[in-house]
Amino acid sequence: MKKLAVVAAVVAVTLVLAGSAFAAGQAHTNTGCGLGTMLFKGSADNSVLLQTFQATTNGTYGNQTFGITTGTSDCQQPKNFASNVQINEFMVANMDNLARDIAQGRGETLDAFAELLQVPAEKRSEFYGQLQSGFARIFTSPGVQMASVMDNISTVSK
């Protein structure tokens, strides 16, 4: 009987605390974005049960990643998403030229790469120097993959 009373007290306190957060209109923050958020929009703000359905629907259908990527399903697309796609496409098309320019510490391909990375003009010479001095850590082998090059660049240019 004591266990039942303790469980009931814990549940009651949890519901009161959760209810105050929900009453503040935090359902979207609690459950994320996706199909469930859209289906229960506006009705889940003050209900633990409806927020549970909302979160379960979001998780079950696995559409949050798609929504975040595309900016749909009541999700917001990350600000740098388009830029990342452009950088990846740039790397695929220009990795050999970029390697040459990084080795030299200058060049048109390196300038374009810095532009895509949104490196401020006043910091580009420092950025180029970091990449040039870290060339061996960026291009670790003749067959290095693009993803590794990008990871290595982010490590070297910190």
Backbone as JSON, one array per atom type, in Angstrom:
{
  "sequence": "MKKLAVVAAVVAVTLVLAGSAFAAGQAHTNTGCGLGTMLFKGSADNSVLLQTFQATTNGTYGNQTFGITTGTSDCQQPKNFASNVQINEFMVANMDNLARDIAQGRGETLDAFAELLQVPAEKRSEFYGQLQSGFARIFTSPGVQMASVMDNISTVSK",
  "N": [[0.81, -1.18, 0.0], [2.0, 1.19, 0.75], [3.83, 1.57, -1.32], [2.16, 2.07, -3.48], [1.04, 4.51, -2.71], [3.33, 6.15, -2.73], [4.06, 6.01, -5.44], [1.78, 7.18, -6.58], [2.01, 9.77, -5.51], [4.41, 10.65, -6.71], [3.69, 10.57, -9.42], [1.64, 12.49, -9.37], [3.03, 14.86, -8.67], [4.77, 15.0, -10.86], [2.92, 15.35, -12.95], [1.82, 17.83, -12.24], [4.08, 19.52, -12.46], [4.74, 19.05, -15.13], [2.38, 19.88, -16.32], [2.44, 22.64, -15.84], [4.52, 23.44, -17.48], [3.46, 22.7, -19.94], [1.22, 24.28, -20.05], [2.36, 26.65, -20.54], [2.65, 26.65, -23.21], [4.46, 24.9, -24.52], [4.38, 22.63, -26.11], [5.25, 22.1, -28.75], [8.0, 22.41, -28.43], [8.52, 20.35, -26.68], [7.88, 18.02, -28.11], [8.95, 18.12, -30.64], [9.13, 18.31, -34.24], [7.1, 17.31, -37.04], [4.84, 14.8, -38.41], [3.06, 14.15, -36.28], [3.13, 16.51, -34.78], [1.92, 18.23, -36.56], [-0.64, 17.03, -36.86], [-1.75, 17.16, -34.27], [-1.62, 19.81, -33.68], [-1.95, 22.68, -31.73], [-3.84, 21.43, -30.1], [-2.51, 19.89, -28.3], [-1.23, 21.33, -26.37], [-1.96, 21.54, -23.63], [-2.21, 18.98, -22.68], [-1.07, 16.01, -21.44], [-1.53, 13.47, -22.43], [-2.24, 13.95, -25.16], [0.13, 15.14, -26.01], [1.8, 13.0, -25.74], [0.75, 11.29, -27.71], [1.35, 12.92, -29.87], [4.21, 13.04, -29.84], [4.74, 10.3, -30.08], [3.63, 9.73, -32.6], [5.27, 11.36, -34.19], [7.73, 10.04, -33.77], [7.17, 7.38, -34.55], [6.57, 7.45, -37.3], [8.91, 8.45, -38.27], [9.52, 10.87, -39.58], [10.71, 13.22, -38.93], [13.4, 13.76, -39.59], [13.27, 13.99, -42.39], [11.53, 16.18, -42.49], [13.07, 18.18, -41.24], [15.21, 18.33, -43.01], [13.95, 19.17, -45.37], [12.46, 21.32, -44.57], [9.77, 21.06, -44.07], [6.66, 19.76, -42.65], [6.15, 21.21, -40.34], [8.67, 21.75, -39.44], [11.8, 23.47, -39.11], [14.21, 24.31, -41.45], [17.71, 23.9, -41.13], [19.87, 26.77, -41.03], [22.31, 26.66, -42.41], [22.02, 24.62, -44.23], [21.61, 24.66, -47.1], [23.99, 25.76, -47.86], [25.75, 23.73, -47.04], [25.12, 21.7, -48.85], [25.93, 22.93, -51.21], [28.66, 23.18, -50.68], [29.42, 20.49, -50.53], [28.88, 19.69, -53.18], [30.66, 21.36, -54.49], [33.09, 20.38, -53.49], [33.11, 17.8, -54.6], [33.37, 18.39, -57.31], [35.75, 19.85, -57.38], [37.94, 18.88, -55.89], [40.63, 18.1, -56.47], [41.75, 20.47, -57.54], [41.35, 22.11, -55.35], [43.05, 20.89, -53.5], [45.53, 21.45, -54.68], [45.51, 24.29, -54.51], [45.36, 24.65, -51.74], [47.8, 23.55, -50.97], [49.47, 25.49, -52.1], [48.62, 27.69, -50.73], [47.02, 29.65, -51.74], [44.77, 30.76, -54.38], [42.22, 30.49, -56.94], [40.29, 28.47, -56.61], [40.51, 27.94, -53.9], [39.77, 30.44, -52.93], [37.07, 30.5, -53.74], [36.12, 28.35, -52.24], [36.51, 29.3, -49.61], [34.69, 31.37, -49.69], [32.26, 29.96, -49.91], [32.31, 28.74, -47.44], [31.88, 30.9, -45.93], [33.91, 32.44, -44.81], [35.12, 35.32, -43.38], [36.43, 38.06, -45.28], [38.62, 39.42, -44.15], [39.77, 37.48, -42.58], [40.69, 35.53, -44.19], [43.37, 35.15, -45.11], [44.64, 34.14, -42.86], [43.12, 31.81, -42.52], [43.78, 30.47, -44.92], [46.5, 30.06, -44.45], [46.4, 28.33, -42.21], [45.24, 26.09, -43.41], [47.17, 25.5, -45.36], [49.47, 24.93, -43.79], [48.48, 22.71, -42.52], [48.2, 20.82, -44.5], [49.08, 18.09, -44.89], [47.66, 16.83, -42.92], [45.1, 17.19, -43.8], [44.81, 16.17, -46.44], [45.26, 13.14, -46.32], [45.98, 10.86, -47.71], [46.55, 9.66, -51.09], [44.11, 8.68, -52.07], [42.14, 9.81, -50.5], [38.9, 10.34, -49.11], [36.15, 12.57, -49.81], [34.51, 13.26, -47.59], [36.22, 12.79, -45.45], [38.2, 14.69, -46.0], [36.73, 17.05, -45.62], [36.11, 16.81, -42.88], [38.7, 16.85, -41.85], [39.55, 19.39, -42.64], [37.88, 20.98, -41.08], [38.9, 20.37, -38.59], [41.58, 21.23, -38.74], [41.31, 23.96, -39.21], [40.44, 25.25, -36.92]],
  "CA": [[0.0, 0.0, 0.0], [2.89, 2.35, 0.8], [4.4, 1.74, -2.65], [1.13, 2.68, -4.31], [0.93, 5.92, -2.3], [4.53, 6.84, -3.2], [3.94, 6.12, -6.9], [0.73, 8.16, -6.85], [2.54, 11.09, -5.19], [5.39, 10.99, -7.73], [2.93, 10.85, -10.64], [0.93, 13.76, -9.19], [4.01, 15.95, -8.74], [5.21, 15.06, -12.25], [1.85, 15.93, -13.75], [1.71, 19.26, -11.92], [5.22, 20.2, -13.07], [4.59, 18.97, -16.58], [1.23, 20.7, -16.68], [2.81, 24.05, -15.87], [5.31, 23.66, -18.7], [2.56, 22.57, -21.08], [0.33, 25.44, -20.06], [3.14, 27.76, -21.09], [2.66, 26.52, -24.67], [5.72, 24.31, -24.93], [4.17, 21.33, -26.72], [6.12, 21.96, -29.93], [9.36, 22.25, -27.92], [8.61, 19.04, -26.04], [7.66, 16.88, -29.0], [9.64, 18.3, -31.9], [8.33, 18.58, -35.42], [6.76, 16.12, -37.8], [3.42, 14.53, -38.66], [2.32, 14.26, -35.02], [3.02, 17.93, -34.44], [0.92, 18.82, -37.44], [-1.96, 16.47, -36.58], [-2.25, 17.59, -32.96], [-1.24, 21.22, -33.51], [-2.89, 23.5, -30.97], [-4.65, 20.68, -29.15], [-1.65, 19.14, -27.38], [-0.52, 22.24, -25.48], [-2.28, 21.37, -22.22], [-2.57, 17.6, -22.43], [0.03, 15.05, -21.45], [-1.93, 12.38, -23.3], [-2.13, 14.37, -26.55], [1.55, 15.33, -26.32], [2.35, 11.65, -25.9], [0.36, 10.88, -29.06], [2.09, 13.76, -30.82], [5.59, 12.57, -29.87], [4.74, 8.93, -30.59], [3.41, 9.8, -34.05], [6.51, 11.88, -34.78], [8.76, 9.01, -33.72], [6.76, 6.18, -35.27], [6.65, 7.63, -38.74], [10.28, 8.79, -38.61], [9.51, 11.91, -40.6], [11.35, 14.44, -38.46], [14.61, 14.0, -40.37], [12.84, 14.5, -43.68], [10.99, 17.52, -42.26], [14.17, 19.11, -40.96], [15.98, 18.46, -44.25], [13.2, 19.89, -46.4], [11.77, 22.48, -44.01], [8.34, 20.78, -44.08], [6.12, 19.08, -41.47], [6.26, 22.14, -39.21], [10.08, 21.79, -39.04], [12.56, 24.54, -39.73], [15.45, 23.85, -42.06], [18.88, 24.6, -40.6], [20.3, 27.91, -41.86], [23.47, 26.33, -43.24], [21.77, 23.41, -45.01], [21.88, 24.89, -48.52], [25.42, 25.99, -47.98], [26.42, 22.43, -46.94], [24.91, 21.02, -50.13], [26.81, 23.6, -52.18], [30.04, 22.84, -50.34], [29.63, 19.11, -50.95], [28.95, 19.67, -54.65], [31.92, 22.03, -54.84], [34.19, 19.45, -53.19], [33.08, 16.71, -55.59], [33.83, 18.9, -58.61], [37.0, 20.62, -57.34], [38.84, 18.45, -54.82], [42.03, 18.14, -56.92], [42.16, 21.88, -57.62], [41.4, 22.63, -53.98], [44.28, 20.36, -52.91], [46.64, 22.24, -55.24], [45.47, 25.64, -53.95], [45.7, 24.59, -50.31], [49.26, 23.34, -50.91], [50.1, 26.77, -52.42], [48.15, 28.72, -49.8], [46.3, 30.67, -52.5], [44.22, 30.29, -55.64], [40.8, 30.76, -57.2], [39.45, 27.42, -56.01], [40.55, 28.18, -52.45], [38.94, 31.63, -52.7], [35.66, 30.1, -53.86], [35.84, 27.49, -51.09], [36.38, 30.18, -48.44], [33.42, 32.09, -49.88], [31.18, 29.02, -49.56], [32.37, 28.53, -45.99], [31.56, 32.2, -45.33], [35.05, 32.96, -44.06], [35.21, 36.76, -43.65], [37.58, 38.45, -46.11], [39.76, 39.82, -43.32], [40.34, 36.3, -41.92], [41.02, 34.5, -45.18], [44.81, 34.83, -45.17], [44.9, 33.26, -41.7], [42.49, 30.54, -42.87], [44.61, 29.84, -45.95], [47.74, 29.63, -43.79], [46.1, 27.15, -41.41], [45.05, 24.95, -44.31], [48.44, 25.17, -46.0], [50.34, 24.26, -42.82], [47.88, 21.43, -42.16], [47.91, 20.07, -45.73], [49.29, 16.65, -44.71], [46.58, 16.32, -42.04], [43.85, 17.31, -44.55], [44.87, 15.18, -47.52], [46.05, 12.13, -45.63], [46.43, 9.84, -48.66], [46.13, 10.01, -52.46], [42.71, 8.3, -52.3], [41.3, 10.28, -49.38], [37.52, 10.61, -49.46], [35.69, 13.94, -49.61], [34.02, 13.46, -46.22], [37.4, 12.89, -44.58], [38.83, 15.98, -46.26], [35.92, 18.07, -44.95], [36.33, 16.66, -41.43], [40.08, 17.28, -41.58], [39.6, 20.85, -42.79], [37.26, 21.59, -39.91], [39.82, 20.17, -37.46], [42.78, 22.05, -38.94], [41.02, 25.4, -39.27], [39.84, 25.75, -35.67]],
  "C": [[0.87, 1.27, 0.0], [3.48, 2.63, -0.58], [3.42, 2.45, -3.57], [0.98, 4.16, -3.99], [2.13, 6.73, -2.81], [4.47, 7.04, -4.71], [2.91, 7.17, -7.27], [1.24, 9.58, -6.59], [3.54, 11.55, -6.26], [4.69, 11.35, -9.04], [2.23, 12.19, -10.53], [1.88, 14.94, -9.31], [4.5, 16.11, -10.18], [4.17, 15.71, -13.13], [1.69, 17.42, -13.49], [2.85, 20.03, -12.58], [5.11, 20.19, -14.59], [3.45, 19.85, -17.06], [1.58, 22.17, -16.75], [3.66, 24.36, -17.1], [4.42, 23.61, -19.93], [1.66, 23.78, -21.19], [1.05, 26.66, -20.62], [3.27, 27.66, -22.61], [3.93, 25.9, -25.21], [5.56, 22.96, -25.6], [5.11, 21.11, -27.89], [7.56, 21.73, -29.49], [9.54, 20.86, -27.34], [8.62, 17.89, -27.04], [8.37, 17.01, -30.34], [8.7, 18.61, -33.04], [8.03, 17.27, -36.13], [5.26, 15.97, -37.95], [2.58, 14.67, -37.4], [2.12, 15.7, -34.59], [1.96, 18.6, -35.29], [-0.49, 18.32, -37.13], [-2.58, 17.01, -35.3], [-1.94, 19.05, -32.66], [-2.34, 21.98, -32.78], [-3.68, 22.73, -29.93], [-3.8, 19.97, -28.1], [-1.0, 20.03, -26.32], [-0.78, 21.99, -24.0], [-2.59, 19.93, -21.86], [-1.36, 16.69, -22.55], [-0.29, 13.92, -22.43], [-1.76, 12.77, -24.78], [-0.67, 14.63, -26.94], [2.23, 13.98, -26.5], [2.01, 11.11, -27.28], [1.16, 11.64, -30.12], [3.53, 13.25, -30.96], [5.69, 11.16, -30.45], [4.55, 8.91, -32.1], [4.65, 10.32, -34.74], [7.57, 10.78, -34.86], [8.43, 7.79, -34.55], [6.94, 6.32, -36.77], [8.04, 8.09, -39.19], [10.42, 9.91, -39.62], [10.17, 13.2, -40.14], [12.6, 14.76, -39.28], [14.27, 14.58, -41.73], [12.33, 15.93, -43.53], [12.07, 18.55, -42.01], [14.96, 19.37, -42.23], [15.27, 19.34, -45.27], [12.52, 21.15, -45.89], [10.26, 22.31, -44.05], [7.92, 20.16, -42.75], [6.28, 19.91, -40.2], [7.68, 22.17, -38.63], [10.74, 22.99, -39.72], [13.87, 23.98, -40.23], [16.62, 24.6, -41.45], [19.36, 25.68, -41.57], [21.42, 27.53, -42.82], [23.23, 25.14, -44.15], [22.13, 23.61, -46.47], [23.37, 25.07, -48.75], [26.18, 24.66, -47.91], [26.28, 21.64, -48.23], [25.84, 21.62, -51.17], [28.27, 23.24, -51.92], [30.34, 21.41, -50.79], [29.76, 19.0, -52.46], [30.26, 20.29, -55.13], [33.1, 21.07, -54.64], [34.25, 18.32, -54.21], [33.71, 17.18, -56.9], [35.26, 19.45, -58.57], [38.05, 20.1, -56.35], [40.32, 18.49, -55.24], [42.55, 19.57, -56.99], [42.26, 22.5, -56.22], [42.68, 22.15, -53.29], [45.49, 21.16, -53.38], [46.69, 23.63, -54.6], [45.81, 25.66, -52.47], [47.2, 24.4, -50.15], [50.01, 24.65, -51.19], [49.73, 27.88, -51.44], [47.41, 29.85, -50.48], [45.71, 30.04, -53.75], [42.71, 30.52, -55.73], [39.89, 29.72, -56.54], [39.4, 27.6, -54.5], [39.71, 29.41, -52.09], [37.45, 31.28, -52.74], [35.24, 29.24, -52.68], [35.64, 28.33, -49.83], [35.08, 30.97, -48.51], [32.25, 31.2, -49.48], [31.14, 28.76, -48.06], [32.05, 29.81, -45.21], [32.67, 32.68, -44.38], [35.16, 34.44, -44.39], [36.51, 37.1, -44.39], [38.82, 38.77, -45.27], [40.42, 38.63, -42.61], [40.81, 35.23, -42.92], [42.5, 34.17, -45.23], [45.2, 33.91, -44.01], [44.33, 31.86, -41.98], [43.33, 29.77, -43.89], [45.91, 29.3, -45.34], [47.52, 28.38, -42.94], [45.95, 25.92, -42.29], [46.37, 24.52, -44.94], [49.35, 24.43, -45.02], [49.78, 22.9, -42.38], [47.59, 20.53, -43.35], [48.02, 18.56, -45.53], [48.22, 16.03, -43.82], [45.23, 16.38, -42.74], [43.77, 16.23, -45.62], [45.81, 14.07, -47.06], [46.57, 11.01, -46.54], [45.96, 10.24, -50.05], [44.65, 9.7, -52.73], [41.76, 8.77, -51.21], [39.91, 10.66, -49.89], [37.12, 12.04, -49.09], [35.25, 14.19, -48.17], [35.19, 13.59, -45.24], [38.11, 14.22, -44.76], [38.06, 17.08, -45.53], [36.11, 18.01, -43.44], [37.71, 17.18, -41.05], [40.22, 18.79, -41.68], [39.0, 21.51, -41.56], [38.14, 21.45, -38.68], [41.02, 21.11, -37.56], [42.49, 23.52, -38.8], [40.37, 25.95, -38.02], [40.7, 26.76, -34.99]]
}
